[in-house]
Short mmCIF file of C-alpha atoms in Angstrom, two decimals:
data_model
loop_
_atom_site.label_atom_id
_atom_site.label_comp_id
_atom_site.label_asym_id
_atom_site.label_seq_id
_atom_site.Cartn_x
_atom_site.Cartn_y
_atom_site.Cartn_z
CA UNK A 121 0.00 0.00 0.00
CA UNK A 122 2.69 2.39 0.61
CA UNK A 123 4.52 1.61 -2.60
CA UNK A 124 1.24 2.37 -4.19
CA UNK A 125 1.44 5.99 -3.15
CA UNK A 126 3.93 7.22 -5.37
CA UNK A 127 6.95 6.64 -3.05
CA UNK A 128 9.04 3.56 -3.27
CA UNK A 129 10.84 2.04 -0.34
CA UNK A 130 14.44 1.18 -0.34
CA UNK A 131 25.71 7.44 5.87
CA UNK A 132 25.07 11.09 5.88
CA UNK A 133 27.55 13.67 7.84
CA UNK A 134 26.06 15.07 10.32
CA UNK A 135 26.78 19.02 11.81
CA UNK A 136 26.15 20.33 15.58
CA UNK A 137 24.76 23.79 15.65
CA UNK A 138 25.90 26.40 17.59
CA UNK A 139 23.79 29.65 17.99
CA UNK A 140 24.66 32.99 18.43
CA UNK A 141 21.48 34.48 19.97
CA UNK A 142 21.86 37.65 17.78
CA UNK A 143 22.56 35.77 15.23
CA UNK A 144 19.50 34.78 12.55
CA UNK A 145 20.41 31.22 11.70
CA UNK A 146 23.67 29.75 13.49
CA UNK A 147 26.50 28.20 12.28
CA UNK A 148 27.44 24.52 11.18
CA UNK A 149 30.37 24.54 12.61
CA UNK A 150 31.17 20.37 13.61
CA UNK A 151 31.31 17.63 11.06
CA UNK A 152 31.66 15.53 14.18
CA UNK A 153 28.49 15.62 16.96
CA UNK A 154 29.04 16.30 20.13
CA UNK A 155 29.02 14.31 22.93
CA UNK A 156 28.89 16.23 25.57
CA UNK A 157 -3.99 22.66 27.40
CA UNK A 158 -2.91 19.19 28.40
CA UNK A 159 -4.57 16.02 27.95
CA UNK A 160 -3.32 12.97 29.93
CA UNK A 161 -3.86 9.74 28.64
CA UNK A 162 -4.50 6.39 29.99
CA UNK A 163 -1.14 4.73 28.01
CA UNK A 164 1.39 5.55 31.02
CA UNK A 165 4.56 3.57 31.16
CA UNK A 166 6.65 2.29 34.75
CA UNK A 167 8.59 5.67 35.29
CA UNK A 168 12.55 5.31 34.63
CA UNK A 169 14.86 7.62 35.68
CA UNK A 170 16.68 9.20 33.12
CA UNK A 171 20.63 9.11 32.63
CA UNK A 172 22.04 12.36 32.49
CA UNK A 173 25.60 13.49 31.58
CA UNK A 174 26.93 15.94 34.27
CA UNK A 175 23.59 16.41 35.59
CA UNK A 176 22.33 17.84 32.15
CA UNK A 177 19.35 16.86 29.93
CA UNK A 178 20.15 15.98 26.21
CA UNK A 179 17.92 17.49 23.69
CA UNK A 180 18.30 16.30 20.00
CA UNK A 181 15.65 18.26 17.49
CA UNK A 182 14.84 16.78 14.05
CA UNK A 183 13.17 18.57 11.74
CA UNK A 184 10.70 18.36 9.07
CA UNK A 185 10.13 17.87 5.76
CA UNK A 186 11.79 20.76 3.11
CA UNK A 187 13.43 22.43 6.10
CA UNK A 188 16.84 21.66 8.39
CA UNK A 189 19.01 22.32 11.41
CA UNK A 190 17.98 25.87 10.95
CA UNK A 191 14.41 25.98 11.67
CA UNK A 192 15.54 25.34 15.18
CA UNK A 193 17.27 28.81 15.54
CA UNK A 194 14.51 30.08 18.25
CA UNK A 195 14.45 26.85 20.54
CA UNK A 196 18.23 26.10 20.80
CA UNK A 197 19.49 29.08 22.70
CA UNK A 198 15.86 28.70 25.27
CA UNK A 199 16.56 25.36 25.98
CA UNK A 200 20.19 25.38 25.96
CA UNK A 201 19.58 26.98 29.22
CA UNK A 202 17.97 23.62 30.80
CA UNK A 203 20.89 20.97 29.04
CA UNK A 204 22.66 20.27 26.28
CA UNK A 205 21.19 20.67 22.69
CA UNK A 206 21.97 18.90 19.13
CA UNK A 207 20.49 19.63 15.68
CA UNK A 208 20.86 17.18 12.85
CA UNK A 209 20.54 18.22 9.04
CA UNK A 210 19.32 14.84 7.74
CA UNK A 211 20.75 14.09 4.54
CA UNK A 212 20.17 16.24 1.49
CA UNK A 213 20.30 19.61 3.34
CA UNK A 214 23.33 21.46 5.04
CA UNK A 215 26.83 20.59 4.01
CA UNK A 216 25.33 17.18 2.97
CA UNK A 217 24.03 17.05 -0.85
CA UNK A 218 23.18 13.80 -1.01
CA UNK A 219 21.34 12.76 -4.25
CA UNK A 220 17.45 11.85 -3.36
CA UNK A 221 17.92 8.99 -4.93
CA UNK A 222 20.31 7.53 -2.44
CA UNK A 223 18.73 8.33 0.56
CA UNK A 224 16.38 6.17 2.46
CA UNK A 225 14.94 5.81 5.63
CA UNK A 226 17.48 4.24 7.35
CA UNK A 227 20.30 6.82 6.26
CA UNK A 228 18.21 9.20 8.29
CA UNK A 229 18.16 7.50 10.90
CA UNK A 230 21.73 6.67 11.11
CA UNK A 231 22.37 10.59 10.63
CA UNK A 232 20.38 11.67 13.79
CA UNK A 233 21.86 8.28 15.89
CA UNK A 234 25.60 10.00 15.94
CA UNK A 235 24.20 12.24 18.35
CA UNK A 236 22.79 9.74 20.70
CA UNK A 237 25.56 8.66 23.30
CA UNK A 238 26.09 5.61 25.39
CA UNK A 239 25.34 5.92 29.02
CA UNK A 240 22.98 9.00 28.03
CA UNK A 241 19.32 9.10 27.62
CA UNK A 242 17.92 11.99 25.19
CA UNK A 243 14.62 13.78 24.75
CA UNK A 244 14.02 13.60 20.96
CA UNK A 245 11.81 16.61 19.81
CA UNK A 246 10.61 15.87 16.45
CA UNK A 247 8.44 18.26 13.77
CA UNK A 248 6.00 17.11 10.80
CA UNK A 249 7.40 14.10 8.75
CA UNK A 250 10.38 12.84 9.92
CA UNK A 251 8.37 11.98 13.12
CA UNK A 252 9.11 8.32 11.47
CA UNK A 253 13.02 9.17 11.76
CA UNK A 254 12.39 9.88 15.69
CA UNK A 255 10.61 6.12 15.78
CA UNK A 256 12.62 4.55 14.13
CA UNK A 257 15.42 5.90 16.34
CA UNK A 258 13.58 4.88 19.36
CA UNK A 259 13.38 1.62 17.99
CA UNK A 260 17.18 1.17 17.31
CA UNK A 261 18.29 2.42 20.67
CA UNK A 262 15.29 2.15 23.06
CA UNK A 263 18.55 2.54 26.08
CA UNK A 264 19.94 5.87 25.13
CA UNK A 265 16.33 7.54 24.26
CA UNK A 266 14.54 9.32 27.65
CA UNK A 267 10.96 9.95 25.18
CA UNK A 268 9.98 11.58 22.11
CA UNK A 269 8.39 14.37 21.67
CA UNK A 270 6.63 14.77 18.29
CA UNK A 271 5.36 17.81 17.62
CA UNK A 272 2.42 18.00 14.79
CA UNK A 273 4.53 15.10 13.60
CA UNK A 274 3.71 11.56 12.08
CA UNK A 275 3.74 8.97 14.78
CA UNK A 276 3.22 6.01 12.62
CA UNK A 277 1.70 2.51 13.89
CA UNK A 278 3.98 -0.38 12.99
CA UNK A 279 3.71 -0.70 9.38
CA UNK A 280 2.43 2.22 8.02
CA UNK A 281 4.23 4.73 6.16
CA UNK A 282 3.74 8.82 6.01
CA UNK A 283 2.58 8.81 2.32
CA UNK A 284 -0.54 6.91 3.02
CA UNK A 285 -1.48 9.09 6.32
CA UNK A 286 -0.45 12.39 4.09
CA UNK A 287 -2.15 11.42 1.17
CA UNK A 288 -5.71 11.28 3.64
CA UNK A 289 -5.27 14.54 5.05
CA UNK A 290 -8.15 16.14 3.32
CA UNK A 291 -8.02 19.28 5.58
CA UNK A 292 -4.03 19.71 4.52
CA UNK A 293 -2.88 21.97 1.52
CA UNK A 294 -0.29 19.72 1.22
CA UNK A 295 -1.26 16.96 -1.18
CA UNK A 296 -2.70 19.23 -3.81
CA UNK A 297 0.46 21.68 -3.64
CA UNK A 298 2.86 18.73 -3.60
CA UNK A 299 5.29 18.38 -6.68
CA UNK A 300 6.91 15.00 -7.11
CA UNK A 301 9.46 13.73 -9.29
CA UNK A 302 9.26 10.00 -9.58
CA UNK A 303 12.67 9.67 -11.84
CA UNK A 304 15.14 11.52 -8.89
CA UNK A 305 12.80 10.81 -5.85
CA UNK A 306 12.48 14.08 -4.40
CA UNK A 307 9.40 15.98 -3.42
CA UNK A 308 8.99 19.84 -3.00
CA UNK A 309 5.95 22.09 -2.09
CA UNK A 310 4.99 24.89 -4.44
CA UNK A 311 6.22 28.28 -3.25
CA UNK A 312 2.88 29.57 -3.46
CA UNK A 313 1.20 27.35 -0.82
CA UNK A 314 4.54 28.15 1.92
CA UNK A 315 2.79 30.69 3.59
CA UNK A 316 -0.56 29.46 4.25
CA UNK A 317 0.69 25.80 4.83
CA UNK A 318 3.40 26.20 6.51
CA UNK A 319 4.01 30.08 8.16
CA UNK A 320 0.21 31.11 8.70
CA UNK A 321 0.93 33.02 11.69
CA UNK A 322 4.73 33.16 11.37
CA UNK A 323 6.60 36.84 10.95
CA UNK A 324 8.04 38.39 7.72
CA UNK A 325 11.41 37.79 8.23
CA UNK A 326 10.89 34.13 9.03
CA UNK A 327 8.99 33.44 6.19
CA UNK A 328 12.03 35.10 4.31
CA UNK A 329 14.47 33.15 6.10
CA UNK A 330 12.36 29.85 5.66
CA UNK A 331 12.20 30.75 1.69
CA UNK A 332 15.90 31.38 1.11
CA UNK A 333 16.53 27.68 3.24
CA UNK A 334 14.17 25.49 1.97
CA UNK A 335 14.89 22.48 -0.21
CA UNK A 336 13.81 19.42 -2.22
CA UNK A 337 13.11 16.67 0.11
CA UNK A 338 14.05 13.33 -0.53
CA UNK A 339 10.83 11.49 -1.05
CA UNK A 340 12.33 7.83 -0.31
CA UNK A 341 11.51 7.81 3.42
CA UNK A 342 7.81 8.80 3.01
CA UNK A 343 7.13 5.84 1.17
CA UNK A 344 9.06 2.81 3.80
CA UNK A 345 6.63 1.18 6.02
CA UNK A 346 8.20 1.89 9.49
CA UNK A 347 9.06 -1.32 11.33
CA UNK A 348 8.23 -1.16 15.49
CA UNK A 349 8.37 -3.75 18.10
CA UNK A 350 6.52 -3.46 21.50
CA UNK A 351 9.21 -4.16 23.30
CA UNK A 352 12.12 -1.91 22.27
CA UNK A 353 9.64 1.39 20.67
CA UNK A 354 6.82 0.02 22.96
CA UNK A 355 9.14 1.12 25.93
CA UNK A 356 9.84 4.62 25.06
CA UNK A 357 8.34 7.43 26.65
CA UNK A 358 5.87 8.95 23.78
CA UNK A 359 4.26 12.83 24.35
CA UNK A 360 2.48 14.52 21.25
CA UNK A 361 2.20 18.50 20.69
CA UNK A 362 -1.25 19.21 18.84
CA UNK A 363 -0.59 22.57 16.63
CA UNK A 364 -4.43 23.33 16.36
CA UNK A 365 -3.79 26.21 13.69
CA UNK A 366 -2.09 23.39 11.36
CA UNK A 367 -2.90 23.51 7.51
CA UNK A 368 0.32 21.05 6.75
CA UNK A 369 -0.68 18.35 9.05
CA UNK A 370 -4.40 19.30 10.09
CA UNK A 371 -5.01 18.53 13.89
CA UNK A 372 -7.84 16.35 12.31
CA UNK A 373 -5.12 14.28 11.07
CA UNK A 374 -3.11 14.85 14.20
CA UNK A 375 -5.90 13.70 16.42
CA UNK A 376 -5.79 10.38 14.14
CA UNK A 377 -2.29 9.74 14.80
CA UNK A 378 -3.10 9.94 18.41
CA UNK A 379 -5.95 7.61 18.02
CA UNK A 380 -4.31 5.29 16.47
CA UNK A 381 -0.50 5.19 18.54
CA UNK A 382 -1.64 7.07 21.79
CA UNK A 383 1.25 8.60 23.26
CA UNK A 384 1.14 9.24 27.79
CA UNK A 385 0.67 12.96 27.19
CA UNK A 386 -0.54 15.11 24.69
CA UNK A 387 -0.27 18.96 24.39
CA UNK A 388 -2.06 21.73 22.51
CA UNK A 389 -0.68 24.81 20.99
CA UNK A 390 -2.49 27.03 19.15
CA UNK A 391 -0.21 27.73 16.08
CA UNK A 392 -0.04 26.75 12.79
CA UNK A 393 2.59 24.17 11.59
CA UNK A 394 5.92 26.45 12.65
CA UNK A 395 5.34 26.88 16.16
CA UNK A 396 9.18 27.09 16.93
CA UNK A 397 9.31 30.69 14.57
CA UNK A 398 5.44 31.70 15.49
CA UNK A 399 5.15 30.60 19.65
CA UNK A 400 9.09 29.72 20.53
CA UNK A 401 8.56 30.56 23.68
CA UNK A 402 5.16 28.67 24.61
CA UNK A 403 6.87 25.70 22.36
CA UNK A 404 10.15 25.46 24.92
CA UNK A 405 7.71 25.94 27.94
CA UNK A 406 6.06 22.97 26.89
CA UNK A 407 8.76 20.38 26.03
CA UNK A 408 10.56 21.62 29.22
CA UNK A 409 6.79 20.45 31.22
CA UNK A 410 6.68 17.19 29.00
CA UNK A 411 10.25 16.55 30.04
CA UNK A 412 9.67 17.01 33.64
CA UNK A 413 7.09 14.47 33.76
#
């Protein structure tokens, strides 16, 4: 079914970010990572204490689909004052230009697992599509992941892919705004839907900033049905961040997700789908409350 969409199924560099809080967008400056209302649900796991390097928290953010490490530029400096914060550029963005072609799920996932240390448990904060990179994560090292956090982001059940659960979203302007090239496997949203899909209630300047950033995404990964097991993903701490202004991923579709792989908290912002330009500050409150649970 997921081949059917359009997508077929099938290791990066990676770069730490380091922000300058005057400065708009940070610089890549490490090829090599660092080491160093609320709705409760009914889905809560046996509480674990988390492992903590020098007493800090780990954060590692993942972005979304058409953007990178630089979308983060608001929340990195705010939380940075709680712990210890990593970016990833997944492949095809940043100082990696990897060919669409060649990049599948699991190269994602190996890009965003150089940050993840032994010994260390991190809180993964994850936006829109690449929610399946987070899982998949989670799955492959269920001992050095604290929770995810997946904010208006696809939390797949076992099996499914994000092209089917995109394809649905009838309240979304992205499927009819979507371009797709099925000879180089990349996928790329028509300028003229950014703003109301993506930046609704985002400022000038960001929406400038996001314009002169964006890329083609590889479309590979949308179309590989993600592969979870109840007892390595099934022990991970899961929280979900409803964006309630959302035309990318509508919180009709959101509220599915959460239906279908309930998560032990879930959050509500009201923003559209770039809460960390639009609300960064109600956005770090709230991971810093999830991650205090």
């Amino acid at each position: 079914m997921c081949e059917r969409s359009g997508y077929r199924r099938l290791s990066s560099r990676q770069f730490t970010v380091q922000h300058d809080p005057v400065s708009c967008i940070g610089r890549l400056v490490s090829p090599v990572p660092e080491s160093g209302g609320c709705r409760e649900t009914n889905h809560a796991l046996p509480r674990r204490p988390s492992t903590r390097r020098n007493g800090m928290a780990h954060y590692l953010l993942i972005h979304g689909s058409w953007h990178g490490a630089w979308c983060w530029y608001k929340i990195v400096p705010r939380l940075a004052a709680h712990g210890r914060v990593s970016v990833v550029n997944l492949p095809g963005r940043g100082r990696d230009p990897a060919v669409p072609a060649e990049v599948g799920l699991s190269r994602m996932v190996d890009a965003a697992a150089a940050y993840l240390v032994d010994g260390e448990k991190t809180t993964i904060v994850v936006h829109s599509r690449y929610g399946v990179v987070a899982s998949a994560l989670a799955e492959r090292h269920p001992e050095r992941v604290c929770r995810v956090i997946y904010l208006a982001s696809f939390m797949l059940p076992a099996d499914d892919c994000v092209a089917q659960w995109s394809m649905s979203d009838r309240d979304s302007l992205v499927p009819a705004n979507l371009q797709l090239s099925s000879s180089e496997y990349w996928d790329w949203l028509k300028p003229e839907a950014h703003v109301d899909a993506l930046y609704a209630d985002c400022s000038a300047d960001d929406v400038s900033l996001a314009r002169t950033l964006l890329c083609r995404e590889p479309s590979r990964p949308a179309g590989e049905p993600l592969r979870l097991s109840a007892d390595r993903y099934g022990q991970v701490a899961r929280a979900y961040i409803r964006l309630t202004e959302d035309r990318a991923v509508s919180p009709a579709l959101q509220d599915r997700l959460i239906e279908a792989s309930p998560p032990q908290r879930v959050e509500s912002i009201s923003a559209s789908h770039s809460a960390y330009f639009s609300q960064p500050d109600r956005l770090t409150e709230t991971i810093m409350a999830i991650d205090r649970d």
